[in-house]
Amino acid sequence: MPRIDRRPRRPVVLVTGASSGLGLAVLRRLYNQSVHVVATARVASLPRFAAMGIRPGPTLALLPLDVTDADQRRDVLAQVEQRFGGVDVLINNAGVAYRSVVEQVTEAERLTQMDVNFLAPMALARLVLPHMRAQRWGRIINVSSVGGMMAMPTMAVYSASKFALEGASEALWYEVRPWNVHVTLVQPGFISSESFKNTRFTAASRCATADRRDPYHEHYANMGPFIAKIMRLARATPDTVARRIVRTLDARRPPLRVPATLDAYLFAALRRLLPRGLYHRALYGALPGVRRWGPHETEATPAVAPLANPTADRPR
Ligand SMILES: NC(=O)c1ccc[n+]([C@@H]2O[C@H](COP(=O)([O-])OP(=O)(O)OC[C@H]3O[C@@H](n4cnc5c(N)ncnc54)[C@H](OP(=O)(O)O)[C@@H]3O)[C@@H](O)[C@H]2O)c1
C-alpha cells in the first residue's frame, strides 16, 4: 500500500494544468488511490475533462485555475480549505515553452514565460505552506525540465524560467525541511507526446522561422524539427513521468531532484562529469546543421579585430 495512503486523513493533492499531457497523466494515476485530487485547469480547458469522461466526485474536484491569476489562485485555495481543510501535496505542473533566440523576445513575452513557469508555482507554494507547516507535513513537486539543468539555443526564456524554478525550489528545500515539508524538482527530458505542438513562438521568432533572410532563420529551421523528432522518438511518455511523480510523493524522504527520463539522467551526468568548457563545445558541435547557422553571405564581414586572448570568448 502506498505510504501516502497511511496518512491519518486522505491527503489532498492539487495538480495544475491537469487537462492535458503530464498533468492529465498524473490525475489519472492518482484517481482511485486513497487521496483527494484537486485537478485544476484554465476555464477554457475545463470542458476537456467531461469530454474524456472525467467527472467530479467525492474524491475528485475539478476547479478553474489560470495559475497566473492571483484572484483565481486565492479562490481555489479558499475552496480547497473549506472542503478538505487544505492542500497537503502541491504539484506545480502547468507550463508553457517559448521558442525564440534571446534577441527576438519582447518584455511581455518574457514575462508571460516567467509568470507561468516560475512566478506562479512559487506563489502557489506560498499559499499552501502555512497549512503544511501547521500540520508539519507536506510535499511540493515542481515540474522542471532538462531545460532547467542545461540551456538549448532557441529556448532561452524557457530555460531561464526553469533555471529560476530550480534555484528557488532549492532554497525552499532548505527552508521548509524543519516542518517535514519536502520540495522536489521533477526533471523530465524529452517526452513522447503531442505537447511540442503547444510550443509558442514570439512575434519575431515566428517571422524569423518563415523568413529565410532572417539572421536566425537557420537556428529555427534546424532546432524545431530536431526537437520534434527527438520527442517523437522518446521512450518516455506522460504516463511514465507521472509514475515517477507519484512514486516521489510517496517516498519517506523525497529527493530534491528527480531526473524523470533516461536522457535527463544522461544530461545530468554529462553536466556533472565533463569539464564545463568541453561540455559546451561538445554540445555546440552536436547542434543540428550548426555550420549553416549565420552569418549569411549577404551580411558584412565584421570590422572588429579578434581579441588578443584567443580563449577569451570560450564558454567556461
Ligand atoms: N513535454 C515535454 O517533453 C516536457 C519536457 C520537460 C518538461 N516538461 C514540463 O512538463 C510540464 C507539463 O508539460 P506537458 O508536456 O504536459 O505539456 P502540455 O501538454 O502543453 O501541458 C501543459 C499544461 O499547462 C497548462 N497551462 C499552460 N498555461 C497555463 C496557465 N496560465 N494556467 C494554468 N494552466 C496552464 C496547459 O493548459 P491549456 O491546455 O489550457 O493551455 C496544459 O494543461 C510543464 O511544466 C513542462 O515545462 C515537459
mmCIF file of C-alpha atoms and ligand atoms in Angstrom:
data_model
loop_
_atom_site.group_PDB
_atom_site.id
_atom_site.type_symbol
_atom_site.label_atom_id
_atom_site.label_comp_id
_atom_site.label_asym_id
_atom_site.label_seq_id
_atom_site.Cartn_x
_atom_site.Cartn_y
_atom_site.Cartn_z
ATOM 1 C CA MET A 1 0.000 0.000 0.000
ATOM 2 C CA PRO A 2 1.486 3.425 -0.859
ATOM 3 C CA ARG A 3 2.876 5.339 2.116
ATOM 4 C CA ILE A 4 0.772 8.376 1.329
ATOM 5 C CA ASP A 5 -2.347 6.268 1.914
ATOM 6 C CA ARG A 6 -1.269 5.818 5.523
ATOM 7 C CA ARG A 7 -1.748 9.479 6.421
ATOM 8 C CA PRO A 8 -4.360 9.997 9.175
ATOM 9 C CA ARG A 9 -6.759 11.517 6.642
ATOM 10 C CA ARG A 10 -6.848 11.294 2.862
ATOM 11 C CA PRO A 11 -4.124 13.653 1.619
ATOM 12 C CA VAL A 12 -5.311 16.435 -0.664
ATOM 13 C CA VAL A 13 -3.295 16.689 -3.869
ATOM 14 C CA LEU A 14 -3.608 19.791 -6.042
ATOM 15 C CA VAL A 15 -2.405 19.483 -9.651
ATOM 16 C CA THR A 16 -2.113 22.442 -12.020
ATOM 17 C CA GLY A 17 -2.540 22.165 -15.796
ATOM 18 C CA ALA A 18 -4.352 18.835 -15.360
ATOM 19 C CA SER A 19 -6.394 18.883 -18.571
ATOM 20 C CA SER A 20 -3.651 17.561 -20.864
ATOM 21 C CA GLY A 21 -0.226 15.948 -21.143
ATOM 22 C CA LEU A 22 1.654 15.205 -17.947
ATOM 23 C CA GLY A 23 -0.910 16.861 -15.637
ATOM 24 C CA LEU A 24 -3.669 14.653 -17.032
ATOM 25 C CA ALA A 25 -1.470 11.554 -16.669
ATOM 26 C CA VAL A 26 -0.842 12.450 -13.005
ATOM 27 C CA LEU A 27 -4.577 12.910 -12.461
ATOM 28 C CA ARG A 28 -5.290 9.502 -13.992
ATOM 29 C CA ARG A 29 -2.598 7.848 -11.822
ATOM 30 C CA LEU A 30 -3.855 9.451 -8.594
ATOM 31 C CA TYR A 31 -7.529 8.907 -9.256
ATOM 32 C CA ASN A 32 -8.856 5.960 -7.257
ATOM 33 C CA GLN A 33 -5.857 5.998 -4.898
ATOM 34 C CA SER A 34 -6.682 6.979 -1.348
ATOM 35 C CA VAL A 35 -6.250 10.687 -1.947
ATOM 36 C CA HIS A 36 -8.448 13.658 -2.711
ATOM 37 C CA VAL A 37 -7.432 15.075 -6.071
ATOM 38 C CA VAL A 38 -7.988 18.727 -6.891
ATOM 39 C CA ALA A 39 -7.389 18.876 -10.631
ATOM 40 C CA THR A 40 -7.182 22.408 -11.958
ATOM 41 C CA ALA A 41 -7.159 23.789 -15.483
ATOM 42 C CA ARG A 42 -7.792 27.058 -17.247
ATOM 43 C CA VAL A 43 -11.525 27.804 -17.686
ATOM 44 C CA ALA A 44 -11.321 27.269 -21.444
ATOM 45 C CA SER A 45 -9.812 23.810 -20.915
ATOM 46 C CA LEU A 46 -12.245 22.531 -18.247
ATOM 47 C CA PRO A 47 -14.693 21.038 -20.808
ATOM 48 C CA ARG A 48 -11.929 18.609 -21.834
ATOM 49 C CA PHE A 49 -12.484 16.695 -18.584
ATOM 50 C CA ALA A 50 -16.120 15.964 -19.413
ATOM 51 C CA ALA A 51 -15.175 15.098 -22.982
ATOM 52 C CA MET A 52 -12.782 12.464 -21.576
ATOM 53 C CA GLY A 53 -15.436 11.125 -19.179
ATOM 54 C CA ILE A 54 -13.700 12.604 -16.114
ATOM 55 C CA ARG A 55 -16.330 13.945 -13.728
ATOM 56 C CA PRO A 56 -16.081 15.498 -10.265
ATOM 57 C CA GLY A 57 -16.972 13.255 -7.324
ATOM 58 C CA PRO A 58 -16.367 12.812 -3.599
ATOM 59 C CA THR A 59 -12.591 12.373 -4.118
ATOM 60 C CA LEU A 60 -12.140 14.499 -7.226
ATOM 61 C CA ALA A 61 -12.651 18.248 -7.573
ATOM 62 C CA LEU A 62 -12.258 19.966 -10.926
ATOM 63 C CA LEU A 63 -11.588 23.673 -10.498
ATOM 64 C CA PRO A 64 -10.749 26.543 -12.831
ATOM 65 C CA LEU A 65 -7.269 27.924 -12.335
ATOM 66 C CA ASP A 66 -5.176 30.065 -14.576
ATOM 67 C CA VAL A 67 -2.024 29.871 -12.487
ATOM 68 C CA THR A 68 -1.022 33.419 -13.427
ATOM 69 C CA ASP A 69 -4.240 34.886 -11.990
ATOM 70 C CA ALA A 70 -3.740 35.840 -8.321
ATOM 71 C CA ASP A 71 -7.515 36.021 -7.618
ATOM 72 C CA GLN A 72 -8.101 32.548 -9.046
ATOM 73 C CA ARG A 73 -5.202 31.170 -7.022
ATOM 74 C CA ARG A 74 -6.713 32.556 -3.820
ATOM 75 C CA ASP A 75 -10.236 31.332 -4.785
ATOM 76 C CA VAL A 76 -9.043 27.782 -5.415
ATOM 77 C CA LEU A 77 -7.141 27.652 -2.130
ATOM 78 C CA ALA A 78 -10.165 29.026 -0.240
ATOM 79 C CA GLN A 79 -12.422 26.376 -1.802
ATOM 80 C CA VAL A 80 -9.977 23.575 -1.001
ATOM 81 C CA GLU A 81 -9.593 24.761 2.584
ATOM 82 C CA GLN A 82 -13.345 24.921 3.039
ATOM 83 C CA ARG A 83 -13.976 21.494 1.524
ATOM 84 C CA PHE A 84 -10.910 19.468 2.541
ATOM 85 C CA GLY A 85 -9.026 21.554 5.112
ATOM 86 C CA GLY A 86 -6.004 22.455 2.965
ATOM 87 C CA VAL A 87 -3.544 21.257 0.327
ATOM 88 C CA ASP A 88 -1.132 18.559 1.526
ATOM 89 C CA VAL A 89 0.583 17.948 -1.800
ATOM 90 C CA LEU A 90 1.077 20.618 -4.456
ATOM 91 C CA ILE A 91 2.080 19.529 -7.949
ATOM 92 C CA ASN A 92 3.109 22.571 -9.968
ATOM 93 C CA ASN A 93 2.848 21.068 -13.429
ATOM 94 C CA ALA A 94 1.360 23.804 -15.678
ATOM 95 C CA GLY A 95 3.942 25.164 -18.049
ATOM 96 C CA VAL A 96 4.491 26.856 -21.387
ATOM 97 C CA ALA A 97 7.540 26.957 -23.631
ATOM 98 C CA TYR A 98 8.524 29.739 -25.982
ATOM 99 C CA ARG A 99 10.840 29.019 -28.882
ATOM 100 C CA SER A 100 12.940 32.067 -29.534
ATOM 101 C CA VAL A 101 16.513 33.282 -29.532
ATOM 102 C CA VAL A 102 17.386 35.885 -26.923
ATOM 103 C CA GLU A 103 17.283 38.754 -29.410
ATOM 104 C CA GLN A 104 13.735 38.033 -30.534
ATOM 105 C CA VAL A 105 11.725 38.089 -27.288
ATOM 106 C CA THR A 106 9.797 41.134 -26.121
ATOM 107 C CA GLU A 107 9.449 42.140 -22.499
ATOM 108 C CA ALA A 108 5.797 40.989 -22.448
ATOM 109 C CA GLU A 109 6.651 37.565 -23.900
ATOM 110 C CA ARG A 110 9.474 37.146 -21.410
ATOM 111 C CA LEU A 111 7.171 37.978 -18.525
ATOM 112 C CA THR A 112 4.489 35.517 -19.682
ATOM 113 C CA GLN A 113 7.076 32.747 -19.791
ATOM 114 C CA MET A 114 8.439 33.595 -16.346
ATOM 115 C CA ASP A 115 4.954 34.063 -14.903
ATOM 116 C CA VAL A 116 3.587 30.615 -15.811
ATOM 117 C CA ASN A 117 6.739 28.564 -15.183
ATOM 118 C CA PHE A 118 8.311 30.329 -12.232
ATOM 119 C CA LEU A 119 6.350 33.121 -10.526
ATOM 120 C CA ALA A 120 3.012 31.284 -10.368
ATOM 121 C CA PRO A 121 4.396 27.997 -8.939
ATOM 122 C CA MET A 122 6.178 29.941 -6.217
ATOM 123 C CA ALA A 123 3.038 31.977 -5.500
ATOM 124 C CA LEU A 124 1.057 28.741 -5.104
ATOM 125 C CA ALA A 125 3.764 27.341 -2.827
ATOM 126 C CA ARG A 126 3.443 30.444 -0.636
ATOM 127 C CA LEU A 127 -0.321 29.857 -0.373
ATOM 128 C CA VAL A 128 -0.126 26.192 0.637
ATOM 129 C CA LEU A 129 2.845 26.393 3.017
ATOM 130 C CA PRO A 130 1.082 27.788 6.128
ATOM 131 C CA HIS A 131 -1.182 24.701 6.205
ATOM 132 C CA MET A 132 1.730 22.318 5.564
ATOM 133 C CA ARG A 133 3.862 23.925 8.273
ATOM 134 C CA ALA A 134 0.980 23.894 10.753
ATOM 135 C CA GLN A 135 0.488 20.129 10.318
ATOM 136 C CA ARG A 136 4.250 19.505 9.952
ATOM 137 C CA TRP A 137 3.816 17.520 6.746
ATOM 138 C CA GLY A 138 3.691 18.457 3.096
ATOM 139 C CA ARG A 139 5.027 17.775 -0.368
ATOM 140 C CA ILE A 140 5.691 20.272 -3.140
ATOM 141 C CA ILE A 141 6.562 18.867 -6.535
ATOM 142 C CA ASN A 142 7.732 21.403 -9.078
ATOM 143 C CA VAL A 143 7.863 20.049 -12.607
ATOM 144 C CA SER A 144 11.106 21.354 -14.019
ATOM 145 C CA SER A 145 12.859 20.073 -17.126
ATOM 146 C CA VAL A 146 16.191 19.092 -18.602
ATOM 147 C CA GLY A 147 15.913 22.709 -19.759
ATOM 148 C CA GLY A 148 16.338 23.612 -16.087
ATOM 149 C CA MET A 149 19.768 21.985 -15.930
ATOM 150 C CA MET A 150 21.065 22.843 -19.418
ATOM 151 C CA ALA A 151 20.125 25.552 -21.894
ATOM 152 C CA MET A 152 19.458 24.996 -25.574
ATOM 153 C CA PRO A 153 19.644 27.611 -28.322
ATOM 154 C CA THR A 154 16.197 28.993 -29.283
ATOM 155 C CA MET A 155 14.828 28.022 -25.838
ATOM 156 C CA ALA A 156 16.450 30.798 -23.805
ATOM 157 C CA VAL A 157 13.455 32.149 -21.904
ATOM 158 C CA TYR A 158 12.109 28.659 -21.263
ATOM 159 C CA SER A 159 15.433 27.641 -19.755
ATOM 160 C CA ALA A 160 15.589 30.885 -17.792
ATOM 161 C CA SER A 161 12.180 30.132 -16.272
ATOM 162 C CA LYS A 162 13.135 26.557 -15.324
ATOM 163 C CA PHE A 163 16.574 27.605 -14.002
ATOM 164 C CA ALA A 164 14.743 30.163 -11.837
ATOM 165 C CA LEU A 165 12.328 27.480 -10.644
ATOM 166 C CA GLU A 166 15.283 25.223 -9.801
ATOM 167 C CA GLY A 167 17.056 27.940 -7.806
ATOM 168 C CA ALA A 168 14.029 28.981 -5.795
ATOM 169 C CA SER A 169 12.981 25.365 -5.164
ATOM 170 C CA GLU A 170 16.464 24.513 -3.927
ATOM 171 C CA ALA A 171 16.309 27.396 -1.434
ATOM 172 C CA LEU A 172 12.797 26.351 -0.399
ATOM 173 C CA TRP A 173 14.008 22.768 0.145
ATOM 174 C CA TYR A 174 16.326 24.018 2.920
ATOM 175 C CA GLU A 175 13.791 26.469 4.325
ATOM 176 C CA VAL A 176 10.861 24.140 4.956
ATOM 177 C CA ARG A 177 12.589 20.897 5.941
ATOM 178 C CA PRO A 178 12.272 21.723 9.652
ATOM 179 C CA TRP A 179 8.495 21.274 9.217
ATOM 180 C CA ASN A 180 8.821 17.949 7.388
ATOM 181 C CA VAL A 181 7.805 19.634 4.132
ATOM 182 C CA HIS A 182 9.726 18.209 1.164
ATOM 183 C CA VAL A 183 10.323 20.037 -2.096
ATOM 184 C CA THR A 184 11.176 18.063 -5.219
ATOM 185 C CA LEU A 185 12.123 19.135 -8.719
ATOM 186 C CA VAL A 186 10.985 16.507 -11.192
ATOM 187 C CA GLN A 187 13.086 16.900 -14.337
ATOM 188 C CA PRO A 188 11.655 15.281 -17.456
ATOM 189 C CA GLY A 189 13.765 15.178 -20.584
ATOM 190 C CA PHE A 190 12.056 14.618 -23.896
ATOM 191 C CA ILE A 191 8.590 13.092 -23.585
ATOM 192 C CA SER A 192 6.880 11.361 -26.451
ATOM 193 C CA SER A 193 3.711 13.426 -26.626
ATOM 194 C CA GLU A 194 1.900 15.999 -28.670
ATOM 195 C CA SER A 195 2.980 18.807 -26.404
ATOM 196 C CA PHE A 196 5.699 20.080 -28.767
ATOM 197 C CA LYS A 197 2.749 21.327 -30.817
ATOM 198 C CA ASN A 198 1.971 23.649 -27.907
ATOM 199 C CA THR A 199 5.376 25.342 -28.153
ATOM 200 C CA ARG A 200 4.788 29.060 -28.516
ATOM 201 C CA PHE A 201 6.606 31.437 -30.823
ATOM 202 C CA THR A 202 7.292 35.059 -30.135
ATOM 203 C CA ALA A 203 6.119 37.522 -32.790
ATOM 204 C CA ALA A 204 9.703 37.884 -34.041
ATOM 205 C CA SER A 205 10.658 34.197 -33.865
ATOM 206 C CA ARG A 206 7.553 33.288 -35.875
ATOM 207 C CA CYS A 207 8.615 35.711 -38.628
ATOM 208 C CA ALA A 208 12.226 34.508 -38.483
ATOM 209 C CA THR A 209 11.145 30.868 -38.847
ATOM 210 C CA ALA A 210 9.331 31.740 -42.066
ATOM 211 C CA ASP A 211 11.827 34.253 -43.449
ATOM 212 C CA ARG A 212 14.964 32.669 -44.927
ATOM 213 C CA ARG A 213 16.704 36.057 -44.917
ATOM 214 C CA ASP A 214 16.425 36.423 -41.143
ATOM 215 C CA PRO A 215 19.858 36.024 -39.498
ATOM 216 C CA TYR A 216 18.394 33.443 -37.111
ATOM 217 C CA HIS A 217 16.365 31.519 -39.702
ATOM 218 C CA GLU A 218 18.728 28.520 -39.749
ATOM 219 C CA HIS A 219 18.621 28.288 -35.944
ATOM 220 C CA TYR A 220 14.863 27.714 -36.016
ATOM 221 C CA ALA A 221 14.863 25.710 -39.257
ATOM 222 C CA ASN A 222 17.213 23.183 -37.661
ATOM 223 C CA MET A 223 16.272 23.207 -33.980
ATOM 224 C CA GLY A 224 12.476 22.940 -34.435
ATOM 225 C CA PRO A 225 12.403 19.698 -36.465
ATOM 226 C CA PHE A 226 15.300 18.310 -34.379
ATOM 227 C CA ILE A 227 13.384 18.727 -31.110
ATOM 228 C CA ALA A 228 10.137 17.466 -32.664
ATOM 229 C CA LYS A 229 11.937 14.353 -33.931
ATOM 230 C CA ILE A 230 13.570 13.592 -30.564
ATOM 231 C CA MET A 231 10.205 13.998 -28.838
ATOM 232 C CA ARG A 232 8.573 11.622 -31.305
ATOM 233 C CA LEU A 233 11.318 9.033 -30.779
ATOM 234 C CA ALA A 234 11.484 9.419 -26.982
ATOM 235 C CA ARG A 235 10.687 6.316 -24.929
ATOM 236 C CA ALA A 236 9.270 8.320 -22.016
ATOM 237 C CA THR A 237 5.557 9.080 -22.083
ATOM 238 C CA PRO A 238 3.445 11.396 -19.917
ATOM 239 C CA ASP A 239 2.390 8.275 -18.019
ATOM 240 C CA THR A 240 5.929 7.050 -17.264
ATOM 241 C CA VAL A 241 6.813 10.519 -15.925
ATOM 242 C CA ALA A 242 3.540 10.631 -13.947
ATOM 243 C CA ARG A 243 4.526 7.314 -12.366
ATOM 244 C CA ARG A 244 7.820 8.884 -11.226
ATOM 245 C CA ILE A 245 5.917 11.795 -9.720
ATOM 246 C CA VAL A 246 3.516 9.575 -7.803
ATOM 247 C CA ARG A 247 6.384 7.390 -6.581
ATOM 248 C CA THR A 248 8.261 10.506 -5.461
ATOM 249 C CA LEU A 249 5.424 11.924 -3.421
ATOM 250 C CA ASP A 250 5.067 8.562 -1.771
ATOM 251 C CA ALA A 251 8.719 8.393 -0.625
ATOM 252 C CA ARG A 252 9.544 8.908 3.045
ATOM 253 C CA ARG A 253 12.256 11.442 2.141
ATOM 254 C CA PRO A 254 11.741 12.548 -1.452
ATOM 255 C CA PRO A 255 14.990 13.791 -3.030
ATOM 256 C CA LEU A 256 15.373 17.403 -4.136
ATOM 257 C CA ARG A 257 15.947 16.437 -7.767
ATOM 258 C CA VAL A 258 14.432 13.535 -9.672
ATOM 259 C CA PRO A 259 15.563 13.125 -13.283
ATOM 260 C CA ALA A 260 12.408 11.619 -14.734
ATOM 261 C CA THR A 261 13.594 10.200 -18.055
ATOM 262 C CA LEU A 262 16.694 8.372 -19.296
ATOM 263 C CA ASP A 263 18.016 11.368 -21.226
ATOM 264 C CA ALA A 264 17.583 13.515 -18.101
ATOM 265 C CA TYR A 265 19.891 11.127 -16.208
ATOM 266 C CA LEU A 266 22.358 11.264 -19.085
ATOM 267 C CA PHE A 267 22.428 15.056 -19.320
ATOM 268 C CA ALA A 268 22.700 15.386 -15.519
ATOM 269 C CA ALA A 269 25.715 13.029 -15.585
ATOM 270 C CA LEU A 270 27.343 14.836 -18.537
ATOM 271 C CA ARG A 271 26.882 18.157 -16.829
ATOM 272 C CA ARG A 272 28.426 16.850 -13.621
ATOM 273 C CA LEU A 273 31.314 14.885 -15.069
ATOM 274 C CA LEU A 274 32.584 16.835 -18.086
ATOM 275 C CA PRO A 275 34.681 19.961 -17.601
ATOM 276 C CA ARG A 276 32.436 22.916 -18.454
ATOM 277 C CA GLY A 277 34.391 24.116 -21.491
ATOM 278 C CA LEU A 278 34.465 20.648 -23.020
ATOM 279 C CA TYR A 279 30.767 20.096 -22.261
ATOM 280 C CA HIS A 280 29.698 23.305 -24.036
ATOM 281 C CA ARG A 281 31.969 22.712 -27.032
ATOM 282 C CA ALA A 282 30.744 19.119 -27.393
ATOM 283 C CA LEU A 283 27.103 20.205 -27.296
ATOM 284 C CA TYR A 284 27.756 23.063 -29.703
ATOM 285 C CA GLY A 285 29.311 20.662 -32.174
ATOM 286 C CA ALA A 286 26.288 18.354 -31.852
ATOM 287 C CA LEU A 287 23.714 21.044 -32.718
ATOM 288 C CA PRO A 288 21.832 20.152 -35.887
ATOM 289 C CA GLY A 289 23.132 21.921 -39.014
ATOM 290 C CA VAL A 290 25.187 24.282 -36.855
ATOM 291 C CA ARG A 291 27.647 25.003 -39.680
ATOM 292 C CA ARG A 292 24.839 26.595 -41.652
ATOM 293 C CA TRP A 293 23.783 28.916 -38.800
ATOM 294 C CA GLY A 294 24.598 32.592 -39.665
ATOM 295 C CA PRO A 295 26.379 34.636 -40.848
ATOM 296 C CA HIS A 296 24.765 34.779 -44.287
ATOM 297 C CA GLU A 297 26.695 35.761 -47.386
ATOM 298 C CA THR A 298 24.716 38.993 -47.540
ATOM 299 C CA GLU A 299 25.961 40.062 -44.119
ATOM 300 C CA ALA A 300 29.003 42.312 -43.951
ATOM 301 C CA THR A 301 32.206 40.816 -42.548
ATOM 302 C CA PRO A 302 32.689 42.235 -39.036
ATOM 303 C CA ALA A 303 35.246 45.028 -38.971
ATOM 304 C CA VAL A 304 36.298 44.201 -35.400
ATOM 305 C CA ALA A 305 39.738 42.657 -34.977
ATOM 306 C CA PRO A 306 39.930 39.421 -32.939
ATOM 307 C CA LEU A 307 40.784 39.812 -29.269
ATOM 308 C CA ALA A 308 44.396 39.339 -28.270
ATOM 309 C CA ASN A 309 43.448 36.443 -25.992
ATOM 310 C CA PRO A 310 42.012 33.771 -28.312
ATOM 311 C CA THR A 311 40.426 31.828 -25.420
ATOM 312 C CA ALA A 312 38.568 34.857 -24.057
ATOM 313 C CA ASP A 313 35.251 34.061 -25.727
ATOM 314 C CA ARG A 314 35.209 30.369 -24.923
ATOM 315 C CA PRO A 315 32.491 29.186 -22.590
ATOM 316 C CA ARG A 316 33.833 28.351 -19.141
HETATM 317 N N1 LIG B 1 6.669 17.568 -22.921
HETATM 318 C C1 LIG B 1 7.962 17.548 -22.613
HETATM 319 O O1 LIG B 1 8.780 16.982 -23.358
HETATM 320 C C2 LIG B 1 8.444 18.190 -21.340
HETATM 321 C C3 LIG B 1 9.794 18.085 -21.047
HETATM 322 C C4 LIG B 1 10.278 18.669 -19.886
HETATM 323 C C5 LIG B 1 9.424 19.341 -19.034
HETATM 324 N N2 LIG B 1 8.098 19.437 -19.334
HETATM 325 C C6 LIG B 1 7.248 20.177 -18.380
HETATM 326 O O2 LIG B 1 6.146 19.360 -18.025
HETATM 327 C C7 LIG B 1 5.038 20.180 -17.667
HETATM 328 C C8 LIG B 1 3.801 19.701 -18.401
HETATM 329 O O3 LIG B 1 4.023 19.838 -19.788
HETATM 330 P P1 LIG B 1 3.346 18.880 -20.870
HETATM 331 O O4 LIG B 1 4.419 18.178 -21.567
HETATM 332 O O5 LIG B 1 2.254 18.091 -20.256
HETATM 333 O O6 LIG B 1 2.785 19.986 -21.878
HETATM 334 P P2 LIG B 1 1.281 20.328 -22.302
HETATM 335 O O7 LIG B 1 0.614 19.108 -22.803
HETATM 336 O O8 LIG B 1 1.430 21.505 -23.215
HETATM 337 O O9 LIG B 1 0.589 20.757 -20.947
HETATM 338 C C9 LIG B 1 0.812 21.979 -20.326
HETATM 339 C C10 LIG B 1 -0.347 22.241 -19.424
HETATM 340 O O10 LIG B 1 -0.126 23.504 -18.752
HETATM 341 C C11 LIG B 1 -1.340 24.214 -18.844
HETATM 342 N N3 LIG B 1 -1.152 25.652 -18.755
HETATM 343 C C12 LIG B 1 -0.465 26.482 -19.572
HETATM 344 N N4 LIG B 1 -0.577 27.751 -19.151
HETATM 345 C C13 LIG B 1 -1.372 27.717 -18.048
HETATM 346 C C14 LIG B 1 -1.856 28.706 -17.158
HETATM 347 N N5 LIG B 1 -1.549 30.004 -17.313
HETATM 348 N N6 LIG B 1 -2.643 28.320 -16.135
HETATM 349 C C15 LIG B 1 -2.958 27.014 -15.940
HETATM 350 N N7 LIG B 1 -2.543 26.036 -16.762
HETATM 351 C C16 LIG B 1 -1.745 26.396 -17.803
HETATM 352 C C17 LIG B 1 -1.932 23.833 -20.168
HETATM 353 O O11 LIG B 1 -3.305 24.155 -20.173
HETATM 354 P P3 LIG B 1 -4.071 24.600 -21.515
HETATM 355 O O12 LIG B 1 -4.241 23.334 -22.282
HETATM 356 O O13 LIG B 1 -5.308 25.222 -21.002
HETATM 357 O O14 LIG B 1 -3.172 25.591 -22.204
HETATM 358 C C18 LIG B 1 -1.665 22.338 -20.173
HETATM 359 O O15 LIG B 1 -2.669 21.656 -19.476
HETATM 360 C C19 LIG B 1 5.448 21.611 -17.987
HETATM 361 O O16 LIG B 1 5.857 22.284 -16.814
HETATM 362 C C20 LIG B 1 6.625 21.433 -18.939
HETATM 363 O O17 LIG B 1 7.530 22.516 -18.904
HETATM 364 C C21 LIG B 1 7.590 18.874 -20.463
#
